Amino acid sequence: MSGPRYAAVNGVQLHYREAGSGPLVILLHGFPEFWYSWRHLMPALAEAGYRAIAPDMRGYNLSGKPQGVEAYAIDTLADDIAALIQHAGERRAHIIGHDWGGAVAWHLAMRHREMIDRLIVLNAPHPRALARELRTPDQLWRSRYMAFFQLPRVPEASIRRNDFARIRRILREDPTRADAFTEPDIDRYVAALARPWALTSALNYYRAAARFPPSRPPGYSSRIEAPSLLIWGDRDTYLNPRLATGLERWVPNLRVEHLPESSHWVMSDAPDDVERLVMSFLP
């Protein structure tokens, strides 16, 4: 795996790590993680003959941290990845995303559909499915933290308290596998989130989602034609498994794989299962 690399794309500098050579695979992390989320999968992709690039998405870890909520609108986040594909010298790529990275992957496949070869999403709902399930009390309750994150400054103070105790507790207690995150892993996540402006930038993803909905330029469609794989850890605290159902209307070429004993942190709970499913899907 490479050391730190940087790409100036779409008005921001993205830090990324790279492994292997061959067809391009872009891996997008979620909250509150960074490129390190893909520590298990990247070597396997490289060994299988792919070029794996895992960026710190804008605002995270070593990537640039633009000020202001609007800088984290979903259109901008998707355009970052489109520009990263071009920076890598390619016109198309396979995209893999988890959590917020999955949300960006879905939107990228709608906004820049010509750039997607195959799409793999892990525990991140298609936006139409999320809108559907947010009408139910169960998902509304599970998503209550997103309303809290809309407040200014208060979420930052709460999360930073006692050396990011809330983040440490989530990463220790949420996964179903006891060693999904080791203490050194957790320290790395906290260190990345503790960088100046990193936490506010990460929370601005949620704030921007509420204030700056996606645009619909010519060619935009919520129907995704690219071959797609949805991997879903059913013991997700934050997302109801129903979010992985009823997607055929919007993603007709979709394969869904449930991991009944995995949590939201499916890549760390079940790295071998995720590797197997990803490798069985990529050409």
mmCIF file of C-alpha atoms in Angstrom:
data_model
loop_
_atom_site.group_PDB
_atom_site.id
_atom_site.type_symbol
_atom_site.label_atom_id
_atom_site.label_comp_id
_atom_site.label_asym_id
_atom_site.label_seq_id
_atom_site.Cartn_x
_atom_site.Cartn_y
_atom_site.Cartn_z
ATOM 1 C CA MET A 1 0.000 0.000 0.000
ATOM 2 C CA SER A 2 1.257 3.479 -0.846
ATOM 3 C CA GLY A 3 2.142 6.189 1.605
ATOM 4 C CA PRO A 4 0.172 9.447 1.696
ATOM 5 C CA ARG A 5 -0.811 10.828 -1.695
ATOM 6 C CA TYR A 6 -2.739 13.975 -2.568
ATOM 7 C CA ALA A 7 -5.010 15.098 -5.380
ATOM 8 C CA ALA A 8 -6.202 18.662 -5.986
ATOM 9 C CA VAL A 9 -9.750 18.083 -7.251
ATOM 10 C CA ASN A 10 -12.931 20.153 -7.357
ATOM 11 C CA GLY A 11 -11.418 22.947 -5.277
ATOM 12 C CA VAL A 12 -10.183 20.729 -2.439
ATOM 13 C CA GLN A 13 -7.076 18.687 -1.716
ATOM 14 C CA LEU A 14 -7.909 15.056 -1.011
ATOM 15 C CA HIS A 15 -5.493 12.757 0.755
ATOM 16 C CA TYR A 16 -5.666 9.134 -0.351
ATOM 17 C CA ARG A 17 -3.959 5.767 -0.152
ATOM 18 C CA GLU A 18 -3.479 3.452 -3.105
ATOM 19 C CA ALA A 19 -2.735 -0.229 -3.614
ATOM 20 C CA GLY A 20 -2.327 -2.431 -6.669
ATOM 21 C CA SER A 21 -2.717 -1.875 -10.395
ATOM 22 C CA GLY A 22 -5.455 -2.705 -12.875
ATOM 23 C CA PRO A 23 -9.107 -1.617 -13.137
ATOM 24 C CA LEU A 24 -9.807 1.290 -10.812
ATOM 25 C CA VAL A 25 -11.805 0.795 -7.598
ATOM 26 C CA ILE A 26 -12.631 3.846 -5.438
ATOM 27 C CA LEU A 27 -13.512 3.122 -1.794
ATOM 28 C CA LEU A 28 -15.477 5.719 0.178
ATOM 29 C CA HIS A 29 -15.649 5.694 3.975
ATOM 30 C CA GLY A 30 -18.364 6.923 6.296
ATOM 31 C CA PHE A 31 -18.723 8.763 9.625
ATOM 32 C CA PRO A 32 -16.664 8.883 11.815
ATOM 33 C CA GLU A 33 -13.975 7.056 9.852
ATOM 34 C CA PHE A 34 -11.358 7.795 7.154
ATOM 35 C CA TRP A 35 -9.462 5.813 4.492
ATOM 36 C CA TYR A 36 -8.398 3.307 7.161
ATOM 37 C CA SER A 37 -11.925 1.813 7.056
ATOM 38 C CA TRP A 38 -10.715 -0.181 4.041
ATOM 39 C CA ARG A 39 -7.579 -1.640 5.663
ATOM 40 C CA HIS A 40 -8.899 -5.199 5.176
ATOM 41 C CA LEU A 41 -10.271 -4.884 1.652
ATOM 42 C CA MET A 42 -7.582 -2.838 -0.091
ATOM 43 C CA PRO A 43 -4.838 -5.506 0.032
ATOM 44 C CA ALA A 44 -7.294 -8.130 -1.211
ATOM 45 C CA LEU A 45 -8.306 -5.926 -4.145
ATOM 46 C CA ALA A 46 -4.680 -5.281 -5.018
ATOM 47 C CA GLU A 47 -3.869 -8.988 -4.894
ATOM 48 C CA ALA A 48 -6.838 -9.710 -7.152
ATOM 49 C CA GLY A 49 -5.529 -7.340 -9.830
ATOM 50 C CA TYR A 50 -7.342 -4.079 -9.081
ATOM 51 C CA ARG A 51 -6.070 -0.560 -8.426
ATOM 52 C CA ALA A 52 -7.684 0.430 -5.133
ATOM 53 C CA ILE A 53 -7.814 4.095 -4.095
ATOM 54 C CA ALA A 54 -9.267 5.049 -0.712
ATOM 55 C CA PRO A 55 -9.505 8.807 -0.096
ATOM 56 C CA ASP A 56 -10.135 10.692 3.068
ATOM 57 C CA MET A 57 -13.316 12.403 1.928
ATOM 58 C CA ARG A 58 -13.321 16.178 2.136
ATOM 59 C CA GLY A 59 -13.200 17.399 5.708
ATOM 60 C CA TYR A 60 -11.742 14.167 7.103
ATOM 61 C CA ASN A 61 -8.291 13.383 8.472
ATOM 62 C CA LEU A 62 -5.602 14.730 6.088
ATOM 63 C CA SER A 63 -7.925 16.051 3.356
ATOM 64 C CA GLY A 64 -8.834 19.714 2.980
ATOM 65 C CA LYS A 65 -11.509 21.130 5.264
ATOM 66 C CA PRO A 66 -13.445 23.919 3.535
ATOM 67 C CA GLN A 67 -15.399 26.168 5.852
ATOM 68 C CA GLY A 68 -19.170 26.452 5.754
ATOM 69 C CA VAL A 69 -21.991 23.937 5.558
ATOM 70 C CA GLU A 70 -22.609 24.424 1.837
ATOM 71 C CA ALA A 71 -19.143 23.048 1.045
ATOM 72 C CA TYR A 72 -20.442 19.606 2.094
ATOM 73 C CA ALA A 73 -23.541 19.435 -0.120
ATOM 74 C CA ILE A 74 -24.064 15.983 -1.637
ATOM 75 C CA ASP A 75 -23.585 17.353 -5.181
ATOM 76 C CA THR A 76 -20.136 18.619 -4.213
ATOM 77 C CA LEU A 77 -19.194 15.375 -2.494
ATOM 78 C CA ALA A 78 -20.113 13.380 -5.611
ATOM 79 C CA ASP A 79 -18.233 15.809 -7.843
ATOM 80 C CA ASP A 80 -15.117 15.300 -5.679
ATOM 81 C CA ILE A 81 -15.127 11.607 -6.540
ATOM 82 C CA ALA A 82 -15.834 12.197 -10.224
ATOM 83 C CA ALA A 83 -12.808 14.502 -10.283
ATOM 84 C CA LEU A 84 -10.724 11.933 -8.383
ATOM 85 C CA ILE A 85 -11.479 9.322 -11.057
ATOM 86 C CA GLN A 86 -10.238 11.769 -13.672
ATOM 87 C CA HIS A 87 -7.166 12.573 -11.559
ATOM 88 C CA ALA A 88 -6.384 8.848 -11.574
ATOM 89 C CA GLY A 89 -6.326 8.984 -15.376
ATOM 90 C CA GLU A 90 -9.545 7.044 -15.841
ATOM 91 C CA ARG A 91 -12.976 7.771 -17.282
ATOM 92 C CA ARG A 92 -14.808 5.110 -15.256
ATOM 93 C CA ALA A 93 -14.381 3.161 -12.029
ATOM 94 C CA HIS A 94 -15.945 0.609 -9.744
ATOM 95 C CA ILE A 95 -17.266 2.428 -6.659
ATOM 96 C CA ILE A 96 -17.539 0.953 -3.157
ATOM 97 C CA GLY A 97 -19.041 3.039 -0.344
ATOM 98 C CA HIS A 98 -20.099 2.569 3.276
ATOM 99 C CA ASP A 99 -22.369 4.801 5.374
ATOM 100 C CA TRP A 100 -21.815 8.389 4.138
ATOM 101 C CA GLY A 101 -19.486 6.989 1.507
ATOM 102 C CA GLY A 102 -22.397 4.836 0.398
ATOM 103 C CA ALA A 103 -24.679 7.872 0.201
ATOM 104 C CA VAL A 104 -22.119 9.589 -2.003
ATOM 105 C CA ALA A 105 -21.772 6.421 -4.097
ATOM 106 C CA TRP A 106 -25.536 6.284 -4.722
ATOM 107 C CA HIS A 107 -25.579 9.950 -5.705
ATOM 108 C CA LEU A 108 -22.499 9.617 -7.890
ATOM 109 C CA ALA A 109 -24.243 6.827 -9.794
ATOM 110 C CA MET A 110 -27.189 9.172 -10.416
ATOM 111 C CA ARG A 111 -25.236 12.365 -11.128
ATOM 112 C CA HIS A 112 -22.306 10.886 -13.079
ATOM 113 C CA ARG A 113 -23.782 7.620 -14.289
ATOM 114 C CA GLU A 114 -21.367 7.432 -17.229
ATOM 115 C CA MET A 115 -18.446 7.088 -14.795
ATOM 116 C CA ILE A 116 -19.716 4.012 -12.940
ATOM 117 C CA ASP A 117 -18.767 0.476 -13.942
ATOM 118 C CA ARG A 118 -20.081 -1.435 -10.922
ATOM 119 C CA LEU A 119 -21.514 -0.047 -7.708
ATOM 120 C CA ILE A 120 -21.155 -1.664 -4.280
ATOM 121 C CA VAL A 121 -22.830 -0.102 -1.239
ATOM 122 C CA LEU A 122 -22.541 -1.280 2.367
ATOM 123 C CA ASN A 123 -25.143 -0.242 4.948
ATOM 124 C CA ALA A 124 -26.175 2.971 3.265
ATOM 125 C CA PRO A 125 -29.737 3.423 2.019
ATOM 126 C CA HIS A 126 -30.775 4.532 -1.430
ATOM 127 C CA PRO A 127 -32.189 8.053 -0.857
ATOM 128 C CA ARG A 128 -35.669 7.063 -2.043
ATOM 129 C CA ALA A 129 -35.725 4.156 0.404
ATOM 130 C CA LEU A 130 -34.572 6.401 3.234
ATOM 131 C CA ALA A 131 -37.324 8.921 2.476
ATOM 132 C CA ARG A 132 -39.827 6.041 2.531
ATOM 133 C CA GLU A 133 -38.653 4.611 5.850
ATOM 134 C CA LEU A 134 -38.317 7.973 7.600
ATOM 135 C CA ARG A 135 -42.114 7.987 7.584
ATOM 136 C CA THR A 136 -42.029 5.067 10.051
ATOM 137 C CA PRO A 137 -41.567 5.549 13.807
ATOM 138 C CA ASP A 138 -38.796 2.949 13.961
ATOM 139 C CA GLN A 139 -36.459 4.590 11.445
ATOM 140 C CA LEU A 140 -37.344 8.057 12.680
ATOM 141 C CA TRP A 141 -36.211 7.008 16.155
ATOM 142 C CA ARG A 142 -33.033 5.379 14.818
ATOM 143 C CA SER A 143 -32.205 8.584 12.912
ATOM 144 C CA ARG A 144 -32.761 10.977 15.806
ATOM 145 C CA TYR A 145 -29.022 11.690 16.086
ATOM 146 C CA MET A 146 -29.211 13.413 12.681
ATOM 147 C CA ALA A 147 -31.562 16.006 14.152
ATOM 148 C CA PHE A 148 -29.165 16.560 17.054
ATOM 149 C CA PHE A 149 -26.305 17.094 14.583
ATOM 150 C CA GLN A 150 -28.181 20.062 13.060
ATOM 151 C CA LEU A 151 -27.473 22.159 16.156
ATOM 152 C CA PRO A 152 -24.489 24.523 16.017
ATOM 153 C CA ARG A 153 -21.482 23.755 18.268
ATOM 154 C CA VAL A 154 -23.398 21.594 20.760
ATOM 155 C CA PRO A 155 -22.767 18.274 18.946
ATOM 156 C CA GLU A 156 -19.065 19.108 18.643
ATOM 157 C CA ALA A 157 -18.811 19.761 22.386
ATOM 158 C CA SER A 158 -20.727 16.589 23.221
ATOM 159 C CA ILE A 159 -18.615 14.375 20.960
ATOM 160 C CA ARG A 160 -15.281 15.843 22.098
ATOM 161 C CA ARG A 161 -16.118 15.381 25.788
ATOM 162 C CA ASN A 162 -13.784 13.068 27.732
ATOM 163 C CA ASP A 163 -11.437 12.434 24.815
ATOM 164 C CA PHE A 164 -14.189 11.496 22.362
ATOM 165 C CA ALA A 165 -15.713 9.020 24.818
ATOM 166 C CA ARG A 166 -18.922 8.718 22.751
ATOM 167 C CA ILE A 167 -17.021 7.704 19.616
ATOM 168 C CA ARG A 168 -14.874 5.283 21.572
ATOM 169 C CA ARG A 169 -17.951 3.683 23.129
ATOM 170 C CA ILE A 170 -19.696 3.308 19.754
ATOM 171 C CA LEU A 171 -16.685 1.622 18.165
ATOM 172 C CA ARG A 172 -16.255 -0.696 21.148
ATOM 173 C CA GLU A 173 -19.917 -1.622 21.683
ATOM 174 C CA ASP A 174 -21.734 -1.373 18.327
ATOM 175 C CA PRO A 175 -19.928 -4.132 16.388
ATOM 176 C CA THR A 176 -21.029 -7.706 16.856
ATOM 177 C CA ARG A 177 -17.458 -9.024 16.657
ATOM 178 C CA ALA A 178 -15.497 -8.276 19.830
ATOM 179 C CA ASP A 179 -12.259 -7.357 18.054
ATOM 180 C CA ALA A 180 -13.797 -5.529 15.095
ATOM 181 C CA PHE A 181 -11.972 -2.391 16.238
ATOM 182 C CA THR A 182 -8.856 -2.826 18.355
ATOM 183 C CA GLU A 183 -7.881 -0.100 20.810
ATOM 184 C CA PRO A 184 -5.121 1.097 18.424
ATOM 185 C CA ASP A 185 -7.744 1.243 15.657
ATOM 186 C CA ILE A 186 -10.015 3.354 17.842
ATOM 187 C CA ASP A 187 -7.128 5.655 18.725
ATOM 188 C CA ARG A 188 -6.493 6.194 15.009
ATOM 189 C CA TYR A 189 -10.131 7.103 14.364
ATOM 190 C CA VAL A 190 -10.150 9.528 17.288
ATOM 191 C CA ALA A 191 -6.872 11.118 16.198
ATOM 192 C CA ALA A 192 -8.258 11.663 12.695
ATOM 193 C CA LEU A 193 -11.460 13.202 14.042
ATOM 194 C CA ALA A 194 -9.555 15.370 16.520
ATOM 195 C CA ARG A 195 -7.643 17.217 13.785
ATOM 196 C CA PRO A 196 -8.532 20.918 13.524
ATOM 197 C CA TRP A 197 -11.952 21.411 11.884
ATOM 198 C CA ALA A 198 -12.328 17.688 11.148
ATOM 199 C CA LEU A 199 -15.253 17.085 13.506
ATOM 200 C CA THR A 200 -17.210 20.143 12.355
ATOM 201 C CA SER A 201 -16.554 19.167 8.736
ATOM 202 C CA ALA A 202 -17.831 15.636 9.370
ATOM 203 C CA LEU A 203 -20.975 16.955 11.058
ATOM 204 C CA ASN A 204 -21.490 19.363 8.170
ATOM 205 C CA TYR A 205 -22.280 16.367 5.954
ATOM 206 C CA TYR A 206 -25.478 15.943 7.995
ATOM 207 C CA ARG A 207 -26.184 19.674 8.149
ATOM 208 C CA ALA A 208 -25.749 20.080 4.409
ATOM 209 C CA ALA A 209 -28.035 17.111 3.717
ATOM 210 C CA ALA A 210 -30.855 18.953 5.500
ATOM 211 C CA ARG A 211 -30.189 22.330 3.849
ATOM 212 C CA PHE A 212 -28.886 21.637 0.366
ATOM 213 C CA PRO A 213 -30.789 18.843 -1.401
ATOM 214 C CA PRO A 214 -29.326 17.341 -4.563
ATOM 215 C CA SER A 215 -29.813 19.167 -7.816
ATOM 216 C CA ARG A 216 -31.239 17.458 -10.873
ATOM 217 C CA PRO A 217 -29.110 18.452 -13.867
ATOM 218 C CA PRO A 218 -29.856 17.156 -17.386
ATOM 219 C CA GLY A 219 -29.307 13.404 -17.470
ATOM 220 C CA TYR A 220 -29.915 12.987 -13.745
ATOM 221 C CA SER A 221 -32.088 10.054 -12.693
ATOM 222 C CA SER A 222 -32.659 8.272 -9.404
ATOM 223 C CA ARG A 223 -32.838 5.069 -11.452
ATOM 224 C CA ILE A 224 -29.406 3.382 -11.466
ATOM 225 C CA GLU A 225 -28.698 1.067 -14.367
ATOM 226 C CA ALA A 226 -25.146 0.042 -13.374
ATOM 227 C CA PRO A 227 -24.784 -3.477 -11.952
ATOM 228 C CA SER A 228 -25.090 -2.921 -8.205
ATOM 229 C CA LEU A 229 -24.482 -4.883 -5.028
ATOM 230 C CA LEU A 230 -25.929 -3.911 -1.648
ATOM 231 C CA ILE A 231 -24.297 -5.589 1.363
ATOM 232 C CA TRP A 232 -26.356 -5.132 4.519
ATOM 233 C CA GLY A 233 -25.422 -5.945 8.101
ATOM 234 C CA ASP A 234 -28.844 -6.616 9.622
ATOM 235 C CA ARG A 235 -27.868 -5.747 13.203
ATOM 236 C CA ASP A 236 -27.416 -2.095 12.326
ATOM 237 C CA THR A 237 -28.341 0.171 15.236
ATOM 238 C CA TYR A 238 -29.037 3.142 12.978
ATOM 239 C CA LEU A 239 -30.646 1.706 9.855
ATOM 240 C CA ASN A 240 -33.624 -0.649 9.644
ATOM 241 C CA PRO A 241 -33.078 -3.735 7.430
ATOM 242 C CA ARG A 242 -36.220 -2.726 5.510
ATOM 243 C CA LEU A 243 -34.057 -0.073 3.868
ATOM 244 C CA ALA A 244 -32.455 -2.882 1.870
ATOM 245 C CA THR A 245 -35.809 -3.990 0.437
ATOM 246 C CA GLY A 246 -38.049 -2.750 -2.361
ATOM 247 C CA LEU A 247 -35.269 -1.119 -4.368
ATOM 248 C CA GLU A 248 -35.987 -2.763 -7.734
ATOM 249 C CA ARG A 249 -37.865 0.301 -8.979
ATOM 250 C CA TRP A 250 -34.761 2.478 -8.675
ATOM 251 C CA VAL A 251 -31.963 -0.090 -9.034
ATOM 252 C CA PRO A 252 -33.207 -2.778 -11.420
ATOM 253 C CA ASN A 253 -29.838 -4.508 -11.787
ATOM 254 C CA LEU A 254 -29.360 -5.017 -8.040
ATOM 255 C CA ARG A 255 -28.118 -7.925 -5.948
ATOM 256 C CA VAL A 256 -28.756 -7.728 -2.198
ATOM 257 C CA GLU A 257 -26.731 -9.733 0.324
ATOM 258 C CA HIS A 258 -27.728 -9.703 3.996
ATOM 259 C CA LEU A 259 -25.230 -10.506 6.756
ATOM 260 C CA PRO A 260 -27.599 -11.315 9.655
ATOM 261 C CA GLU A 261 -24.950 -11.256 12.386
ATOM 262 C CA SER A 262 -23.150 -8.072 11.312
ATOM 263 C CA SER A 263 -23.676 -4.529 12.542
ATOM 264 C CA HIS A 264 -23.474 -1.184 10.780
ATOM 265 C CA TRP A 265 -19.677 -1.618 10.796
ATOM 266 C CA VAL A 266 -19.917 -4.510 8.392
ATOM 267 C CA MET A 267 -16.404 -4.223 6.867
ATOM 268 C CA SER A 268 -14.878 -4.618 10.325
ATOM 269 C CA ASP A 269 -17.446 -7.095 11.678
ATOM 270 C CA ALA A 270 -17.198 -9.463 8.720
ATOM 271 C CA PRO A 271 -14.155 -8.591 6.599
ATOM 272 C CA ASP A 272 -13.922 -12.079 5.099
ATOM 273 C CA ASP A 273 -17.594 -12.108 4.088
ATOM 274 C CA VAL A 274 -17.321 -8.622 2.605
ATOM 275 C CA GLU A 275 -14.207 -9.611 0.659
ATOM 276 C CA ARG A 276 -15.924 -12.735 -0.653
ATOM 277 C CA LEU A 277 -19.012 -10.850 -1.782
ATOM 278 C CA VAL A 278 -17.058 -8.010 -3.365
ATOM 279 C CA MET A 279 -14.768 -10.370 -5.270
ATOM 280 C CA SER A 280 -17.710 -12.443 -6.485
ATOM 281 C CA PHE A 281 -19.327 -9.297 -7.888
ATOM 282 C CA LEU A 282 -16.456 -7.427 -9.517
ATOM 283 C CA PRO A 283 -15.610 -8.599 -13.033
#
